[in-house]
Amino acid sequence: MAAKEPMRVLVTGAAGQIGYALVPMIARGIMLGADQPVILHMLDIEFAAEALKGVKMELVDAAFPLLKGVVATTDPVEACTGVNVAVMVGGFPRKEGMERKDVMTKNVSIYKSQASALEAHAAPNCKVLVVANPANTNALILKEFAPSIPEKNISCLTRLDHNRALGQISERLNVQVSDVKNAIIWGNHSSSQYPDVNHATVKTASGEKPVRELVQDDEWLNGEFIATVQQRGAAIIKARKLSSALSAASSACDHIRDWVLGTPEGTFVSMGVYSDGSYGVPAGLIYSFPVTCSGGDWTIVQGLPIDEFSRKKMDATAQELSEEKALAYSCLE
C-alpha cells in the first residue's frame, strides 16, 4: 500500500508549555494516526524565537519516523501556508488571579490577524481548533475574520473538560475511564460550562448502565462533580504553579483525531462549534455541544431530553458567551 501524503499541521504558540507537550504527540501519530506522515509548522512570537529553535532541534533529535519536515517561524504567512490542520494554542495567557475578560482585548487582535493569514494561505478545507483562552470567543473572532473558511471547519477545545468529566466519573466509580462515555460539556470553556452526565453510561459486566444509576448520589453529581470539572484548570495551576499543558495537549489530539478519523459507533464527544440554534442555544455563538464525527465532519447529536436543572445551566453558560461576544466586538471598535 502506498504511503499517505504528509499532512501539514500548524501549532501556534509552539514554544510554550502546551505547544511543547503537543508537538511530540503530533509527530508520534497520536493526533492523526500511526500511518499518517506529518509536516509540523510551528509559529511563535519574536520573543520566543530562540526557544522555538530549541524545540525544532529536539524534534530533529527525536527522529520521529512519521515527521517528514519541520517549519519553525515567527512569520504567520510562512506558518499558515498549505496547512491542513491548525491548532491555535498561541494567545495572551491568563495568569493566576487574572479574569478572562482582562485577556479579551489582547486576544481579539491576535486572532484577527491570524484569521487573515489562515484564510489567505491555509490549504482548502483546513480544520481549525482554538485552544487559547477565551477559546470559544477567540474561535468566533477567527470565524468572523476568515469568512471564506467554512464555519463547520472552526472549533474550540472543550474535549479537555469532557475528558475531565470522564476522569471524575471513573475515579468515583473505580472503573476504567475507557469504559465511561457520553458525558457532555455544554457551553463555554470557562467555569460557567455545564458538565452533564444525564446521558453518560459505563460499560459493566452486565451491559451499559447509566452513570446516575451507578453513582446513586444526585447531590454529588449536581454539585461537587460539576464544580470539580469547572474548576479543574484553576486547581492544577494552584498545584503545579503552571497550567494543565499535558492534559490540554492530549485532549487537542483527541479532538482532532475524532474529527478527522471519526467517533466510535454509539459514542459522542464534546466540541465547541458554531451554534445553529440546536437545544435552544442562540445561533451565532461558538458553544460546546455533544457531537459525532464521520467523514471529517461533525454533527450535533439531536433529540437528547433536557431536564429543568440542565436547561438553567445551559442557558447560563450561553448568556456568558453572549456577553463575551459583545465584549469582543466592543474591543474591535
Coordinates of C-alpha atoms in Angstrom, one line a residue:
M1 CA 0.0 0.0 0.0
A2 CA 1.4 3.4 -1.0
A3 CA 2.4 5.7 1.9
K4 CA 0.0 8.5 2.6
E5 CA 0.8 12.1 1.6
P6 CA 2.0 14.1 4.6
M7 CA -0.5 16.3 6.3
R8 CA 0.7 19.8 7.4
V9 CA -0.2 20.6 11.0
L10 CA 0.2 24.2 12.4
V11 CA 0.7 24.7 16.1
T12 CA 0.8 28.4 17.2
G13 CA 2.5 29.3 20.4
A14 CA 4.6 26.2 19.7
A15 CA 7.4 27.2 22.1
G16 CA 5.0 27.5 25.0
Q17 CA 4.0 24.9 27.6
I18 CA 1.1 23.3 25.7
G19 CA 3.0 23.5 22.4
Y20 CA 6.0 21.7 23.9
A21 CA 3.7 18.9 25.1
L22 CA 1.7 18.8 21.9
V23 CA 4.3 18.7 19.1
P24 CA 5.8 15.3 20.1
M25 CA 2.3 13.8 20.3
I26 CA 1.6 15.0 16.7
A27 CA 4.9 13.8 15.5
R28 CA 4.3 10.4 17.0
G29 CA 1.0 9.9 15.2
I30 CA -1.3 10.4 18.3
M31 CA -3.3 13.1 16.6
L32 CA -3.8 11.8 13.0
G33 CA -3.0 8.1 13.2
A34 CA 0.1 5.8 13.2
D35 CA 0.1 5.6 9.4
Q36 CA -0.2 9.4 8.7
P37 CA 3.1 11.2 8.0
V38 CA 3.1 14.9 9.1
I39 CA 5.0 18.1 8.5
L40 CA 4.9 20.3 11.5
H41 CA 4.5 24.1 11.2
M42 CA 5.4 25.9 14.4
L43 CA 4.7 29.6 14.9
D44 CA 5.6 31.7 17.9
I45 CA 6.3 35.4 18.6
E46 CA 9.7 37.0 18.1
F47 CA 10.3 37.0 21.8
A48 CA 10.2 33.1 21.8
A49 CA 12.2 32.7 18.5
E50 CA 15.3 31.2 20.3
A51 CA 13.1 28.8 22.3
L52 CA 11.3 27.7 19.1
K53 CA 14.7 26.9 17.5
G54 CA 15.4 24.7 20.5
V55 CA 12.0 22.8 20.1
K56 CA 12.9 22.2 16.4
M57 CA 16.3 20.8 17.4
E58 CA 14.6 18.4 19.8
L59 CA 12.1 17.3 17.1
V60 CA 15.1 16.5 14.9
D61 CA 16.9 14.7 17.8
A62 CA 13.8 12.5 18.5
A63 CA 14.0 11.0 15.0
F64 CA 10.2 10.6 14.7
P65 CA 9.6 8.2 11.7
L66 CA 6.3 10.0 10.8
L67 CA 7.8 13.5 10.9
K68 CA 8.6 14.5 7.3
G69 CA 9.6 18.1 7.9
V70 CA 9.5 21.0 10.4
V71 CA 8.8 24.7 9.7
A72 CA 9.7 26.9 12.7
T73 CA 8.9 30.5 12.1
T74 CA 7.8 33.8 13.6
D75 CA 6.1 34.7 10.2
P76 CA 2.3 33.9 10.2
V77 CA 2.2 33.7 6.4
E78 CA 5.0 31.1 6.3
A79 CA 3.4 29.2 9.2
C80 CA 0.0 29.1 7.7
T81 CA 1.0 28.2 4.1
G82 CA -0.6 24.9 3.0
V83 CA -1.7 23.7 6.4
N84 CA -4.4 21.1 6.7
V85 CA -4.9 21.3 10.4
A86 CA -4.3 24.4 12.6
V87 CA -4.1 24.2 16.4
M88 CA -4.3 27.7 17.8
V89 CA -2.5 27.5 21.1
G90 CA -0.9 30.9 21.0
G91 CA -2.7 33.7 22.8
F92 CA -2.3 36.2 25.5
P93 CA -2.0 33.9 28.6
R94 CA -4.2 34.2 31.6
K95 CA -2.1 34.3 34.7
E96 CA -3.2 33.4 38.3
G97 CA -5.6 35.9 39.6
M98 CA -6.5 37.3 36.1
E99 CA -10.1 37.5 34.9
R100 CA -10.9 36.1 31.5
K101 CA -12.2 39.5 30.5
D102 CA -8.8 41.1 31.1
V103 CA -7.3 39.0 28.3
M104 CA -10.0 39.6 25.8
T105 CA -8.7 42.8 24.2
K106 CA -5.3 41.3 23.6
N107 CA -6.6 38.1 22.1
V108 CA -9.0 39.8 19.8
S109 CA -6.1 41.5 17.9
I110 CA -4.1 38.2 17.8
Y111 CA -7.0 36.2 16.4
K112 CA -8.0 38.8 13.9
S113 CA -4.5 38.8 12.3
Q114 CA -4.1 35.0 12.4
A115 CA -7.6 34.6 10.8
S116 CA -6.4 36.6 7.8
A117 CA -3.2 34.6 7.4
L118 CA -5.1 31.3 7.6
E119 CA -7.7 32.4 5.2
A120 CA -5.2 33.6 2.6
H121 CA -2.6 30.8 2.9
A122 CA -4.0 27.5 4.5
A123 CA -5.0 24.5 2.4
P124 CA -8.6 24.3 1.3
N125 CA -10.8 22.6 3.9
C126 CA -8.3 23.3 6.7
K127 CA -9.6 22.3 10.1
V128 CA -9.0 24.8 12.9
L129 CA -9.0 24.1 16.6
V130 CA -8.7 27.0 19.0
V131 CA -7.2 26.1 22.4
A132 CA -6.1 29.5 23.7
N133 CA -8.5 31.2 26.1
P134 CA -11.1 32.6 25.9
A135 CA -11.3 29.7 23.4
N136 CA -14.9 30.0 22.3
T137 CA -14.7 33.7 21.7
N138 CA -11.3 33.5 20.1
A139 CA -12.7 30.9 17.7
L140 CA -15.7 33.2 17.0
I141 CA -13.3 36.1 16.2
L142 CA -11.3 33.9 13.9
K143 CA -14.5 32.8 12.1
E144 CA -15.6 36.5 11.7
F145 CA -12.3 37.5 10.1
A146 CA -11.8 34.4 7.9
P147 CA -15.2 34.4 6.2
S148 CA -14.1 32.0 3.4
I149 CA -13.2 29.2 5.9
P150 CA -16.4 27.2 6.3
E151 CA -18.0 27.7 9.8
K152 CA -18.0 23.9 10.2
N153 CA -14.2 23.9 10.0
I154 CA -13.7 26.2 13.0
S155 CA -14.0 24.7 16.5
C156 CA -12.7 25.3 20.0
L157 CA -11.4 22.8 22.6
T158 CA -13.8 21.6 25.3
R159 CA -12.6 18.0 25.0
L160 CA -10.3 18.7 27.9
D161 CA -13.4 19.4 30.1
H162 CA -15.1 16.4 28.6
N163 CA -12.2 14.2 29.5
R164 CA -12.0 15.7 33.0
A165 CA -15.7 14.7 33.4
L166 CA -15.0 11.1 32.3
G167 CA -12.0 11.0 34.7
Q168 CA -14.0 12.2 37.7
I169 CA -16.7 9.5 37.0
S170 CA -14.1 6.8 36.6
E171 CA -12.4 7.8 39.9
R172 CA -15.7 7.9 41.7
L173 CA -16.9 4.5 40.5
N174 CA -13.4 2.9 40.4
V175 CA -13.8 1.9 36.8
Q176 CA -11.6 2.2 33.8
V177 CA -12.0 5.6 32.1
S178 CA -12.2 3.8 28.7
D179 CA -15.5 2.3 30.0
V180 CA -17.1 5.7 30.6
K181 CA -18.7 7.5 27.7
N182 CA -21.2 10.2 26.5
A183 CA -20.6 12.8 29.2
I184 CA -21.4 16.2 27.7
I185 CA -19.8 19.6 28.2
W186 CA -22.4 22.3 27.3
G187 CA -21.4 25.9 26.6
N188 CA -18.2 27.9 27.3
H189 CA -14.8 26.6 28.2
S190 CA -14.9 28.5 31.4
S191 CA -16.2 28.0 34.9
S192 CA -19.8 28.5 33.6
Q193 CA -19.6 25.3 31.5
Y194 CA -22.1 22.6 32.3
P195 CA -20.7 19.1 32.6
D196 CA -23.8 16.9 32.1
V197 CA -23.8 13.2 32.9
N198 CA -27.6 12.6 32.3
H199 CA -26.8 10.7 29.1
A200 CA -23.4 9.1 30.2
T201 CA -23.0 5.4 30.6
V202 CA -20.5 2.9 32.0
K203 CA -19.7 -0.4 30.5
T204 CA -20.2 -3.1 33.2
A205 CA -20.2 -6.9 33.2
S206 CA -23.9 -6.8 32.7
G207 CA -24.0 -4.2 29.9
E208 CA -24.0 -0.4 29.7
K209 CA -25.5 1.3 32.7
P210 CA -26.4 5.0 33.2
V211 CA -23.9 6.9 35.3
R212 CA -26.6 8.3 37.6
E213 CA -27.9 4.8 38.3
L214 CA -24.4 3.6 39.3
V215 CA -23.3 6.7 41.3
Q216 CA -26.6 6.9 43.2
D217 CA -25.7 10.3 44.6
D218 CA -27.5 13.1 42.7
E219 CA -26.3 15.7 45.2
W220 CA -22.7 14.9 44.3
L221 CA -23.4 14.7 40.5
N222 CA -25.4 18.0 40.6
G223 CA -22.9 19.8 42.9
E224 CA -19.4 18.8 43.7
F225 CA -18.8 16.9 40.5
I226 CA -19.8 19.9 38.3
A227 CA -17.7 22.3 40.4
T228 CA -14.7 20.0 40.3
V229 CA -14.8 19.8 36.5
Q230 CA -15.5 23.5 36.1
Q231 CA -12.6 24.5 38.5
R232 CA -10.1 21.8 37.5
G233 CA -7.9 24.1 35.5
A234 CA -7.5 26.5 38.4
A235 CA -6.8 23.6 40.8
I236 CA -4.0 22.4 38.5
I237 CA -2.5 25.9 38.3
K238 CA -2.6 26.0 42.1
A239 CA -0.9 22.7 42.4
R240 CA 1.7 23.0 39.6
K241 CA 2.1 26.8 39.5
L242 CA 1.7 26.2 35.8
S243 CA -1.3 25.4 33.6
S244 CA -2.6 22.0 32.6
A245 CA -0.4 21.6 29.5
L246 CA -0.1 17.8 29.3
S247 CA -3.9 17.2 29.5
A248 CA -4.7 20.1 27.2
A249 CA -2.3 18.7 24.5
S250 CA -3.6 15.2 24.9
S251 CA -7.2 16.4 24.6
A252 CA -6.4 18.5 21.5
C253 CA -5.1 15.3 19.9
D254 CA -8.3 13.5 20.8
H255 CA -10.4 16.4 19.4
I256 CA -8.6 16.4 16.0
R257 CA -8.3 12.6 15.8
D258 CA -12.0 12.1 16.3
W259 CA -12.9 14.9 13.9
V260 CA -10.7 13.6 11.2
L261 CA -11.0 9.8 11.7
G262 CA -14.5 9.6 13.2
T263 CA -16.0 8.8 16.6
P264 CA -16.7 5.2 17.6
E265 CA -20.3 3.9 16.9
G266 CA -22.6 4.9 19.8
T267 CA -20.2 7.4 21.3
F268 CA -20.4 11.2 21.3
V269 CA -17.8 13.7 22.3
S270 CA -17.9 17.4 23.2
M271 CA -16.7 20.1 20.7
G272 CA -17.1 23.8 20.7
V273 CA -18.8 24.5 17.4
Y274 CA -20.8 27.2 15.7
S275 CA -24.4 27.0 17.0
D276 CA -27.2 26.5 14.6
G277 CA -29.9 27.0 17.3
S278 CA -29.9 23.4 18.4
Y279 CA -31.2 22.9 22.0
G280 CA -32.4 26.5 22.1
V281 CA -28.8 27.8 22.1
P282 CA -28.6 31.2 20.3
A283 CA -27.3 30.8 16.8
G284 CA -24.0 32.6 16.1
L285 CA -22.2 31.5 19.3
I286 CA -19.3 29.0 19.4
Y287 CA -20.8 26.7 22.1
S288 CA -19.9 23.2 23.2
F289 CA -22.3 20.5 22.1
P290 CA -22.3 16.7 22.1
V291 CA -21.2 15.7 18.6
T292 CA -20.5 12.6 16.5
C293 CA -17.9 12.7 13.7
S294 CA -17.8 10.9 10.4
G295 CA -16.1 11.5 7.1
G296 CA -14.2 14.5 8.5
D297 CA -17.4 16.3 9.6
W298 CA -19.1 16.8 13.0
T299 CA -22.8 16.6 13.6
I300 CA -24.6 17.8 16.7
V301 CA -26.4 14.9 18.5
Q302 CA -30.1 15.7 18.4
G303 CA -33.1 14.8 20.5
L304 CA -31.5 14.3 23.9
P305 CA -34.0 15.1 26.6
I306 CA -33.1 18.1 28.7
D307 CA -34.4 18.5 32.3
E308 CA -35.0 21.8 34.1
F309 CA -31.8 21.7 36.0
S310 CA -29.8 21.2 32.8
R311 CA -31.8 23.9 30.9
K312 CA -30.9 26.6 33.5
K313 CA -27.1 25.6 33.4
M314 CA -27.1 25.6 29.6
D315 CA -28.8 29.0 29.4
A316 CA -26.4 30.5 32.0
T317 CA -23.3 29.5 30.0
A318 CA -25.0 30.7 26.8
Q319 CA -25.6 34.0 28.5
E320 CA -21.9 34.3 29.4
L321 CA -20.9 33.6 25.8
S322 CA -23.3 36.2 24.5
E323 CA -21.7 38.7 26.9
E324 CA -18.2 37.7 25.9
K325 CA -19.2 38.1 22.2
A326 CA -20.5 41.6 22.9
L327 CA -17.2 42.4 24.8
A328 CA -15.1 41.0 22.0
Y329 CA -17.0 43.1 19.4
S330 CA -16.6 46.2 21.5
C331 CA -12.8 45.6 21.5
L332 CA -12.9 45.8 17.7
E333 CA -14.5 49.2 17.6

